[in-house]
Tab-separated table of C-alpha atoms in Angstrom:
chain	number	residue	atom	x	y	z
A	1	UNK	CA	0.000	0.000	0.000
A	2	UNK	CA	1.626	3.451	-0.734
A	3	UNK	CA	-1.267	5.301	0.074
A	4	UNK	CA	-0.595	8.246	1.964
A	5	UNK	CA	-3.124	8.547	5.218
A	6	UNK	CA	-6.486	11.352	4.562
A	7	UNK	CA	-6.361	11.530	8.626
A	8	UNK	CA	-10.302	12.012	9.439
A	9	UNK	CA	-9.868	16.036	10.238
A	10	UNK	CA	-13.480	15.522	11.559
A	11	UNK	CA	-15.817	18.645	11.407
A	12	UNK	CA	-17.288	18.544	14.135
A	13	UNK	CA	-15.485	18.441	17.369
A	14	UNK	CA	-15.381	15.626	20.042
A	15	UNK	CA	-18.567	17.346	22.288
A	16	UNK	CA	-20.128	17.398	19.041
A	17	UNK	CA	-19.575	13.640	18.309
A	18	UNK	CA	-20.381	12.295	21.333
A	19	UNK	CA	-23.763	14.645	21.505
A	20	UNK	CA	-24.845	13.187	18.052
A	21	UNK	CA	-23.577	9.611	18.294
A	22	UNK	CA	-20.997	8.094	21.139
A	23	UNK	CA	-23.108	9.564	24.000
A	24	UNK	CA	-26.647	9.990	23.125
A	25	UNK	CA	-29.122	7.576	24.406
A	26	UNK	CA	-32.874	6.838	23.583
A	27	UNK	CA	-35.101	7.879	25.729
A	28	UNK	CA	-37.247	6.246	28.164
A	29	UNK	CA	-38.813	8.802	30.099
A	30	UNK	CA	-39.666	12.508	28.766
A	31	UNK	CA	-39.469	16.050	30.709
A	32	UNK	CA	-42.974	18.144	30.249
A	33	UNK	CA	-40.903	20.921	28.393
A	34	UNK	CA	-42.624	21.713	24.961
A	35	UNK	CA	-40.745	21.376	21.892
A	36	UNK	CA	-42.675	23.757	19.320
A	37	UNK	CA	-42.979	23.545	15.889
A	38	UNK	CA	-40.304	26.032	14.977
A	39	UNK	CA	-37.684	23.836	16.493
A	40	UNK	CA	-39.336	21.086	14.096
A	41	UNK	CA	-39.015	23.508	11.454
A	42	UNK	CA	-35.393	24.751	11.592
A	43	UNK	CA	-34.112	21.150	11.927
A	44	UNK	CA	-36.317	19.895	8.587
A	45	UNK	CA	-34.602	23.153	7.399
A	46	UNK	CA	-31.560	21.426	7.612
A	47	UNK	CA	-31.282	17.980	7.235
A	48	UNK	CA	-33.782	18.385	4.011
A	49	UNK	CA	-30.679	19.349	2.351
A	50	UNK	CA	-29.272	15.712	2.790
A	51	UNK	CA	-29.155	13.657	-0.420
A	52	UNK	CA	-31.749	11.013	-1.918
A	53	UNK	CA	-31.967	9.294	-5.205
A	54	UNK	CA	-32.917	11.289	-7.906
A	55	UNK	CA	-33.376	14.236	-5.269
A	56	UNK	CA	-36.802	11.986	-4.757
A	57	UNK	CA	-37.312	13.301	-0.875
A	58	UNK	CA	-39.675	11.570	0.265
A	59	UNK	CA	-39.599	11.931	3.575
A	60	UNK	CA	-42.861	13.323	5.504
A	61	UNK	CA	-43.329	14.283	9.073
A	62	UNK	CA	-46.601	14.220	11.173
A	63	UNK	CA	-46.191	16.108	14.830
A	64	UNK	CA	-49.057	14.509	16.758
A	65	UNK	CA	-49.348	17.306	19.223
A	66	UNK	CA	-53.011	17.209	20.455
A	67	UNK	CA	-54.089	15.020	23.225
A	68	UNK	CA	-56.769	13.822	20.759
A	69	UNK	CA	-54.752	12.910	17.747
A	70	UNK	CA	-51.953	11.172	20.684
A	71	UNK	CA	-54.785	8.604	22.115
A	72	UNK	CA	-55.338	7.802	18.597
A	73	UNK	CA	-51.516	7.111	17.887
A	74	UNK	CA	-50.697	5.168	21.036
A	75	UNK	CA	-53.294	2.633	20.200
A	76	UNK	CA	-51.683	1.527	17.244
A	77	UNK	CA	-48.244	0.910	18.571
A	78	UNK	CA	-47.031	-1.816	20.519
A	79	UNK	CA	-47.807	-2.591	23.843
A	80	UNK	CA	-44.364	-1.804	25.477
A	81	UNK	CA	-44.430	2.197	23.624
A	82	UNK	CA	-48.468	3.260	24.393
A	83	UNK	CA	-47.370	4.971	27.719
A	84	UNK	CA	-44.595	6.707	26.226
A	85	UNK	CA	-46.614	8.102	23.037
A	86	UNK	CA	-48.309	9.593	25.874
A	87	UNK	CA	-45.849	11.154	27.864
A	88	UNK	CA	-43.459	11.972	25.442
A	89	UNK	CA	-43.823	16.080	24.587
A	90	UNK	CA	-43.838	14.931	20.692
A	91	UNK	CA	-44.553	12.643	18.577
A	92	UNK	CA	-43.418	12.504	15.547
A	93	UNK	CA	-44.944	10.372	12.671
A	94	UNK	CA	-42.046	9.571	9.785
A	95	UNK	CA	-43.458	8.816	6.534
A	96	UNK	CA	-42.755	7.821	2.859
A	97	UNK	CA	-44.843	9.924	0.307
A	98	UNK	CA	-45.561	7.149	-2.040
A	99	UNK	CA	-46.382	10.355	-4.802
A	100	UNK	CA	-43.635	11.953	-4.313
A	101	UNK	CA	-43.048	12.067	-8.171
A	102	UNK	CA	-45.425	14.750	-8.448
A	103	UNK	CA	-42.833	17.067	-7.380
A	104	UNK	CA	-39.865	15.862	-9.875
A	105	UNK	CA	-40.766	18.637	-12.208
A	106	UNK	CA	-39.399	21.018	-9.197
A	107	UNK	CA	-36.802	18.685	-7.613
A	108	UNK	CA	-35.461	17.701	-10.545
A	109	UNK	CA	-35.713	20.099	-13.167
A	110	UNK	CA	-32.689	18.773	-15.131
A	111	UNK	CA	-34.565	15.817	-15.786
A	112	UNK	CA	-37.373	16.475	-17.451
A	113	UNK	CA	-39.813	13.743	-17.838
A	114	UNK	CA	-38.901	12.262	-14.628
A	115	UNK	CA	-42.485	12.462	-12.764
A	116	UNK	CA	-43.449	9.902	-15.651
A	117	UNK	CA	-40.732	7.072	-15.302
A	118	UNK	CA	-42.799	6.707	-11.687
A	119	UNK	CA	-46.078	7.622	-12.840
A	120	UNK	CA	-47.658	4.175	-13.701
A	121	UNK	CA	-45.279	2.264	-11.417
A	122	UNK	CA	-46.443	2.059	-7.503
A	123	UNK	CA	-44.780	-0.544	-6.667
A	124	UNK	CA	-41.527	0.980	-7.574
A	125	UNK	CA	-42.969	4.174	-5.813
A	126	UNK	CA	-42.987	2.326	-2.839
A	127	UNK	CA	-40.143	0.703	-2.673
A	128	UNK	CA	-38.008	3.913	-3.591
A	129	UNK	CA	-39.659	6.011	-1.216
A	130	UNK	CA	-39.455	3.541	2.213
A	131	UNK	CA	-35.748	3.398	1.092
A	132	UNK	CA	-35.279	7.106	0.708
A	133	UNK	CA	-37.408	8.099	3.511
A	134	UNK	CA	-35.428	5.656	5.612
A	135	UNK	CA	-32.285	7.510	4.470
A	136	UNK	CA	-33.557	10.777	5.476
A	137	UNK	CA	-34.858	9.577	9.036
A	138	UNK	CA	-30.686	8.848	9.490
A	139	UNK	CA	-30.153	13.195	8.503
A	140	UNK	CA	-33.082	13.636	10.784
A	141	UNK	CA	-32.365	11.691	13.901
A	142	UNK	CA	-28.986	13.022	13.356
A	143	UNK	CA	-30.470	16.545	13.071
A	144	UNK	CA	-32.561	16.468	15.999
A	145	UNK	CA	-29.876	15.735	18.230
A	146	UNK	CA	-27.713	18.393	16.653
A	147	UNK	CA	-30.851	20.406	17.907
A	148	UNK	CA	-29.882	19.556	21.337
A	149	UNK	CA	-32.762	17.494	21.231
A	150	UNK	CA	-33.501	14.058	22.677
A	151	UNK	CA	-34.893	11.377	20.693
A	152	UNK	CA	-36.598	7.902	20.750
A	153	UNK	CA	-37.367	6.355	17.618
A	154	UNK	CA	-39.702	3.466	17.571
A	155	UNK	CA	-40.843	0.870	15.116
A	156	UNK	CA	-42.976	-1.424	17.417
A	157	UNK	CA	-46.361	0.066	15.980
A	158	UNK	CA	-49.127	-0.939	13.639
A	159	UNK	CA	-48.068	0.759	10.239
A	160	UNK	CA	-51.500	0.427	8.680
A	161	UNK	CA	-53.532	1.387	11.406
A	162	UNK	CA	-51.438	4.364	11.869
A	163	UNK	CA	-52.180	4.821	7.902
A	164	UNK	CA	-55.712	4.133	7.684
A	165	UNK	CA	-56.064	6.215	10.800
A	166	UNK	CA	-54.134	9.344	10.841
A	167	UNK	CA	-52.608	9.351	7.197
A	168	UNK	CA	-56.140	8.511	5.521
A	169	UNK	CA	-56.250	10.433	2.358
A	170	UNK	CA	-52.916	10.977	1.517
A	171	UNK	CA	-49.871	9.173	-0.049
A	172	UNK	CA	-47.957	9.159	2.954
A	173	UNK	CA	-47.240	6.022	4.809
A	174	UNK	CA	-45.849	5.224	8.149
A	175	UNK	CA	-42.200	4.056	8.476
A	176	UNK	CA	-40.925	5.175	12.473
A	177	UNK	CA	-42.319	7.021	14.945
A	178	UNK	CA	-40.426	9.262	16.935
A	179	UNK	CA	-40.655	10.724	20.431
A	180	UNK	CA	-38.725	14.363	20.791
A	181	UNK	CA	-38.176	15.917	23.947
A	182	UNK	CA	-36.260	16.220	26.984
A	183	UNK	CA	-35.063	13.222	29.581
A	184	UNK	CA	-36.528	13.652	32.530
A	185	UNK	CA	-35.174	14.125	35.671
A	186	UNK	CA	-35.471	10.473	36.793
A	187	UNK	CA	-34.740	9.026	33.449
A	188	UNK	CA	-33.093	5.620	32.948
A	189	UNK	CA	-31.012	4.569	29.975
A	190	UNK	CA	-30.837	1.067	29.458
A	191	UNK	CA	-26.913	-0.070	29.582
A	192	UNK	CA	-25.282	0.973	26.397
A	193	UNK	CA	-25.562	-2.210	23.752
A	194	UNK	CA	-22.919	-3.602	21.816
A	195	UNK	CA	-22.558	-2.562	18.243
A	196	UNK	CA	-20.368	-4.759	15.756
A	197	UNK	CA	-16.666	-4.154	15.379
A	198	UNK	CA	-15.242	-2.372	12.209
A	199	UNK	CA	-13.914	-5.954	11.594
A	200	UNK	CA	-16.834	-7.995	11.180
A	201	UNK	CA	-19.166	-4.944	9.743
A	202	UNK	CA	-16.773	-3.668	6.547
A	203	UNK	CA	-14.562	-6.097	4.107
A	204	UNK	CA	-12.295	-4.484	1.466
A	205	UNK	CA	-11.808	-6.212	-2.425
B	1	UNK	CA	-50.470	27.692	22.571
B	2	UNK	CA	-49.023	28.332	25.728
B	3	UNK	CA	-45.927	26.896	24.527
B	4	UNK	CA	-42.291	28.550	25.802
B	5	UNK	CA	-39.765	28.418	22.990
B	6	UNK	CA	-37.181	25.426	23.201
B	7	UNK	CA	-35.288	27.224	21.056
B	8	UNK	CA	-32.831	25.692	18.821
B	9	UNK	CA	-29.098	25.708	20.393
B	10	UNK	CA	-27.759	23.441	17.495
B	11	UNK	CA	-24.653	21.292	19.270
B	12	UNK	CA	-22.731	22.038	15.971
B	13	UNK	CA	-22.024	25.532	14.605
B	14	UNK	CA	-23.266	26.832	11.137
B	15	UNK	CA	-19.432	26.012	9.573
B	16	UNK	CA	-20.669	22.529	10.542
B	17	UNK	CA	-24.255	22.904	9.588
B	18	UNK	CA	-23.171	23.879	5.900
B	19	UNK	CA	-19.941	20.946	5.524
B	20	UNK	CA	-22.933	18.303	6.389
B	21	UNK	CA	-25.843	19.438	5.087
B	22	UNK	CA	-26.498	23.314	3.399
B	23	UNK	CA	-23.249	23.386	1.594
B	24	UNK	CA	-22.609	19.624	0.981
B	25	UNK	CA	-22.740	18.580	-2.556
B	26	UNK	CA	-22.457	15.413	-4.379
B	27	UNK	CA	-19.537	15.106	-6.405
B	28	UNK	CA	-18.979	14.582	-9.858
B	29	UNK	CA	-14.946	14.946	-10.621
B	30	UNK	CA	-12.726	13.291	-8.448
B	31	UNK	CA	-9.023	13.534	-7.010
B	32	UNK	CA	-6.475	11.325	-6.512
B	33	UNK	CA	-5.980	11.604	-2.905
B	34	UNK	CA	-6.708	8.245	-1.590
B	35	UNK	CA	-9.328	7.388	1.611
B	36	UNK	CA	-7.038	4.945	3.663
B	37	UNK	CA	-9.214	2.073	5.585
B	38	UNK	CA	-8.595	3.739	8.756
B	39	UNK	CA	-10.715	6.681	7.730
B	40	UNK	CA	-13.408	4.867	6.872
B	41	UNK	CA	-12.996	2.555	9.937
B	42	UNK	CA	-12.953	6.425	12.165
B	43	UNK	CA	-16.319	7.334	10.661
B	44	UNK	CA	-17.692	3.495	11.151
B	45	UNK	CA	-17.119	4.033	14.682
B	46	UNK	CA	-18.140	6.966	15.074
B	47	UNK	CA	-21.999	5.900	13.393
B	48	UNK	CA	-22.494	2.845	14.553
B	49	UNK	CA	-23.539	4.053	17.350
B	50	UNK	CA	-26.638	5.115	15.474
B	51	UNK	CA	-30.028	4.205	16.834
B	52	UNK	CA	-31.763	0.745	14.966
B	53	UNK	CA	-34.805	-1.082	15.584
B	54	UNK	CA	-34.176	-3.729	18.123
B	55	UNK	CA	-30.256	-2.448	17.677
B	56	UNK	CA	-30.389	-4.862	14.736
B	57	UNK	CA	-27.741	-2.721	13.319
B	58	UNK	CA	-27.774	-4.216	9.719
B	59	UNK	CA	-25.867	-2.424	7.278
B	60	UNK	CA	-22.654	-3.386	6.474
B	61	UNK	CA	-19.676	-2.235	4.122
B	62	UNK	CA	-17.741	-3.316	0.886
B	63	UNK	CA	-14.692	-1.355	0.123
B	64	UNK	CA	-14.356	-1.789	-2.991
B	65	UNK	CA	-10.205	-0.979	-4.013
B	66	UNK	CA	-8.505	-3.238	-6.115
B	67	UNK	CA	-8.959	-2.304	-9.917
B	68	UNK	CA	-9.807	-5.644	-10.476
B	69	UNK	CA	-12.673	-5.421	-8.312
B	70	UNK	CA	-13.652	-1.947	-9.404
B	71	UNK	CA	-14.448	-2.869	-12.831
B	72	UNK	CA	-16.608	-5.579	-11.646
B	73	UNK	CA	-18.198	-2.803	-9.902
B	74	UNK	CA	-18.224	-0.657	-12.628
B	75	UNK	CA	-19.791	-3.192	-14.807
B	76	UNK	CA	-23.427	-3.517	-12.665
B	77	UNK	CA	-23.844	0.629	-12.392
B	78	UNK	CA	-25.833	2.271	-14.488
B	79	UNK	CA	-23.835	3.822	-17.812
B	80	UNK	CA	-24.178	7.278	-16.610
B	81	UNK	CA	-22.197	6.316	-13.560
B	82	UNK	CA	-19.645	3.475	-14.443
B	83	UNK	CA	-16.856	5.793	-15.352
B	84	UNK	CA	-17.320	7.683	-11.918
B	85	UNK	CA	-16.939	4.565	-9.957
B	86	UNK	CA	-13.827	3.750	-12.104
B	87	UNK	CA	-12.560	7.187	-11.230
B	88	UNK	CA	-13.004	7.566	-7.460
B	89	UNK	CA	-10.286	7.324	-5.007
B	90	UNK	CA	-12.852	4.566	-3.059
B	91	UNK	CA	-16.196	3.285	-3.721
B	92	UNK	CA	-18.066	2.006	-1.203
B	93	UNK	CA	-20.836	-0.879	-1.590
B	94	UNK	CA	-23.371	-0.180	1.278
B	95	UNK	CA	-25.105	-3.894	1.782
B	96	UNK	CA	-27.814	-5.098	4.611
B	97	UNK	CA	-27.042	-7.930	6.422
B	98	UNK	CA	-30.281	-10.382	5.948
B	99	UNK	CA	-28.579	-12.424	9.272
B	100	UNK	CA	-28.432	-9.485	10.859
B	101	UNK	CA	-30.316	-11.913	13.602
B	102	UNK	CA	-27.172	-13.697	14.115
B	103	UNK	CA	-25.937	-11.335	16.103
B	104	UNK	CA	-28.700	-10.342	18.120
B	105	UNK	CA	-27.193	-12.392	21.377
B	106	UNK	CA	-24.601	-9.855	21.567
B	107	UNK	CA	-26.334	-6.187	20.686
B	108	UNK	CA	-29.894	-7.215	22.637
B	109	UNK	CA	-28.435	-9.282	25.581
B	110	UNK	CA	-31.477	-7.618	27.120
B	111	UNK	CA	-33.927	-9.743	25.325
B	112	UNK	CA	-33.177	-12.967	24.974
B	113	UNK	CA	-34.245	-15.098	22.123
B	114	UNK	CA	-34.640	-11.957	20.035
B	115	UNK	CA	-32.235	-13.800	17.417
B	116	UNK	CA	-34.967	-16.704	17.371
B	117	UNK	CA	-37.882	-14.215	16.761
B	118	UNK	CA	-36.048	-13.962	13.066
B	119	UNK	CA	-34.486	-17.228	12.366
B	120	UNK	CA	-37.120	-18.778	10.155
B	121	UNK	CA	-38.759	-15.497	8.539
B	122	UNK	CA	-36.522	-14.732	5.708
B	123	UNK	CA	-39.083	-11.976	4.111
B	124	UNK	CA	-39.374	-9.820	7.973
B	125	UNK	CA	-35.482	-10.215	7.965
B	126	UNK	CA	-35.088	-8.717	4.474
B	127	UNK	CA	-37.127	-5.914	5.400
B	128	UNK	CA	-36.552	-5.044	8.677
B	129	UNK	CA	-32.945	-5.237	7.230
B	130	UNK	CA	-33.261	-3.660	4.488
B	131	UNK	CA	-35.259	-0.377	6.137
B	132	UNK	CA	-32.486	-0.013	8.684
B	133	UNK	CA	-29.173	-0.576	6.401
B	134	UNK	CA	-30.957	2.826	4.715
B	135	UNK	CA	-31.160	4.544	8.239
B	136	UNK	CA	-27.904	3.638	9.157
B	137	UNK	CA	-26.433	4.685	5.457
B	138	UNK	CA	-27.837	8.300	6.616
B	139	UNK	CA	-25.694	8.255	9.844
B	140	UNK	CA	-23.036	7.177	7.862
B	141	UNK	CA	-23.224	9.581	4.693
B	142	UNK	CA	-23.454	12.558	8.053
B	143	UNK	CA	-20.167	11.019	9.774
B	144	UNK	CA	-18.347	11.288	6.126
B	145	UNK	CA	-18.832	14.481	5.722
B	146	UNK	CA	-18.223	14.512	9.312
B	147	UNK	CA	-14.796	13.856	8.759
B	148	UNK	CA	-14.437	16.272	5.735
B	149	UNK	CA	-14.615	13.452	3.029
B	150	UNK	CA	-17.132	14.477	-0.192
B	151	UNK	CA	-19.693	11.749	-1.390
B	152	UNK	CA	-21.315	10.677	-4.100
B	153	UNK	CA	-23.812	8.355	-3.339
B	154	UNK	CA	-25.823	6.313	-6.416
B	155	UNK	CA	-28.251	4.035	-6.428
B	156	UNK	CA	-28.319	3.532	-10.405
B	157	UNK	CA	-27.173	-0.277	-10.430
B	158	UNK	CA	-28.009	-3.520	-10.943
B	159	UNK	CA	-28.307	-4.803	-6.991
B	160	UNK	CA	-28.460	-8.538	-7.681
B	161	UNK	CA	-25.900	-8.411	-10.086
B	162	UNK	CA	-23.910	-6.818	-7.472
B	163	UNK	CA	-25.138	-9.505	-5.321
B	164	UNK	CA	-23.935	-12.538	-7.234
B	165	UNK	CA	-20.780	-11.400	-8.377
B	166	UNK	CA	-19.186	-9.204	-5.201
B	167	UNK	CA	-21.130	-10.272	-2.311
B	168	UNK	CA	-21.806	-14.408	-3.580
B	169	UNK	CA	-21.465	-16.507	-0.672
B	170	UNK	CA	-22.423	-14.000	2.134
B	171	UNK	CA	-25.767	-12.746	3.596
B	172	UNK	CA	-25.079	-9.216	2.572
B	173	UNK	CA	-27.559	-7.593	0.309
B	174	UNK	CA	-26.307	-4.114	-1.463
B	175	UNK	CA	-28.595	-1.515	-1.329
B	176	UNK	CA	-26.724	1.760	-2.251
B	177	UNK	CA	-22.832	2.361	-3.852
B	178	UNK	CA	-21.139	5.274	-2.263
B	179	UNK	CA	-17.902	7.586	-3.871
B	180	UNK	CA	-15.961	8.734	-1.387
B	181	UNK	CA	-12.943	11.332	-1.450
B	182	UNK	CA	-11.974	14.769	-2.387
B	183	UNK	CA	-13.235	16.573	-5.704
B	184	UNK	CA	-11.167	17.137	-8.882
B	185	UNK	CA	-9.923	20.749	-8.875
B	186	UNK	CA	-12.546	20.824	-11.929
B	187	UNK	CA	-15.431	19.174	-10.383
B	188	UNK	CA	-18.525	21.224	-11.142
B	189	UNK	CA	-21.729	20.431	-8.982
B	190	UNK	CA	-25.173	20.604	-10.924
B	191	UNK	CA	-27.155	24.113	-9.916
B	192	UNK	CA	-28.645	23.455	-6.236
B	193	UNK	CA	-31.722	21.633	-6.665
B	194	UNK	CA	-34.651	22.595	-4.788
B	195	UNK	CA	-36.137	20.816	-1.585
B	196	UNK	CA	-40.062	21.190	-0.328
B	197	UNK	CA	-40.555	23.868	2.139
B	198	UNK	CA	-41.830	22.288	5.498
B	199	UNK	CA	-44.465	23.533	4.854
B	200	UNK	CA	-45.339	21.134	1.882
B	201	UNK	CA	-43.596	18.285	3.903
B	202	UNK	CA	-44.839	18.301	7.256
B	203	UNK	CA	-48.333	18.694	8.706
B	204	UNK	CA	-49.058	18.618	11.929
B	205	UNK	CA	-52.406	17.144	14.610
């Protein structure tokens, strides 16, 4: 090997790293201090920025703010996450817009005819935008904590049921759900889990 | 709303903000300045730590380096980007691990017999694996910019051909092929394309 060594000259500094990765936690227990939509806003702001294929972006978000609209979401997730739907001082609702080809024309405007490749094709539509919008929940999360934000993303839930309930009429389905807040004061992490070594997660060819 | 403002104090300052999201662009022209392992092995360690549903933690990593192996590459993309994956200093085959399960004794000691939840539902695996390798490929396309590397990520390929030739005989699945390294001194971005205002992308109840 004579390559010389691109040290990582990381951009963000150790606090920063450990804030948006090393140290944060999901959270199991949620402070009562609001997070308003402006906050939601300037992070979206952000991380929509964040590539996708074909500049598809996909992604939609659904804060479930009202005590109404949170009953109705807590009764389609799993058993273990009801309470915390409910406690938690947002929810957020992560979803794939299955037509989000309709708005090639202005994401894409360098490739004209691209709304069409998709237009008699759901299936594809589906599959590219639960892959995309799973890309963008990563910039997201990622976002969120850069917000100074705590997070605890959730997939134990009843996709459909959150579809046919609080996404009826639209082409947005359900991928996550996300609770944003604050820990509170009494909060318990579980201990920090494993993840797989460098080693046994990357090969080179 | 009674709401008090939780404003905003982003953990990383706008020079950040732009190098991983605002500013970032996908490149097109590459240099030779190589991307040794141990980069890539920094930012892996950096984003694993990543949230994942049931810390499944699925996605996994190809570097692709030899030229041998990088015209096998080349040969599944799609024609507009074979020559760019011939040119890069490092290109990067992002796969999901479908026995992601395997592991699941060691990153959800918590919950035993998680791993035998999975073992005989090949179509759940491929999903569930599938959704997070994407989640986790937005953590990691963050931590590369992170660590002042430029990306060009592409998902115009032939996936099982990728499958059967450079991952045969594993449990990998690729899902995405990432460029990684520093532009050409010539490298011209397309114009900025637009992304949907928040207001178009996010609703709230």
């Amino acid at each position: 090997m004579t390559e010389t060594a691109l040290a990582p000259t990381f951009q963000i500094d150790p606090t920063a790293q450990d804030a948006l990765f090393r140290g944060a936690r999901s959270v199991r227990a949620w402070s009562d201090e609001p997070v308003p939509e402006e906050t939601v806003e300037a992070v979206y702001d952000l991380v929509r920025w964040g590539p996708t294929a074909l500049n598809t972006s996909p992604l939609r978000l659904l804060q479930v703010r009202t005590p109404e609209a949170r009953e109705r979401l807590a009764a389609h997730m799993g058993e273990g996450n009801r309470q915390r739907v409910l406690d938690a001082p947002l929810a957020l609702v992560l979803a794939a817009d299955t037509d989000f080809h309709e708005n090639l024309g202005e994401l894409m405007p360098h490739m004209p005819g691209a709304a069409a490749l998709f237009a008699d094709d759901l299936a594809t539509r589906e599959r590219l935008s639960r892959d995309n919008a799973h890309l963008q929940a990563g910039y997201l999360l990622v976002g969120l904590r850069a917000a100074g934000l705590d997070i605890g993303p959730m997939s134990g839930m009843d996709a459909s049921g959150i579809d046919v309930d609080l996404l009826a009429g639209t082409s947005w389905r359900s991928i996550m759900v996300v609770l944003v807040g604050r820990p509170a004061a009494d909060n318990q992490a579980h201990p920090r889990a494993a993840r797989l070594d460098f080693e046994r997660a990357a090969r080179a060819v």
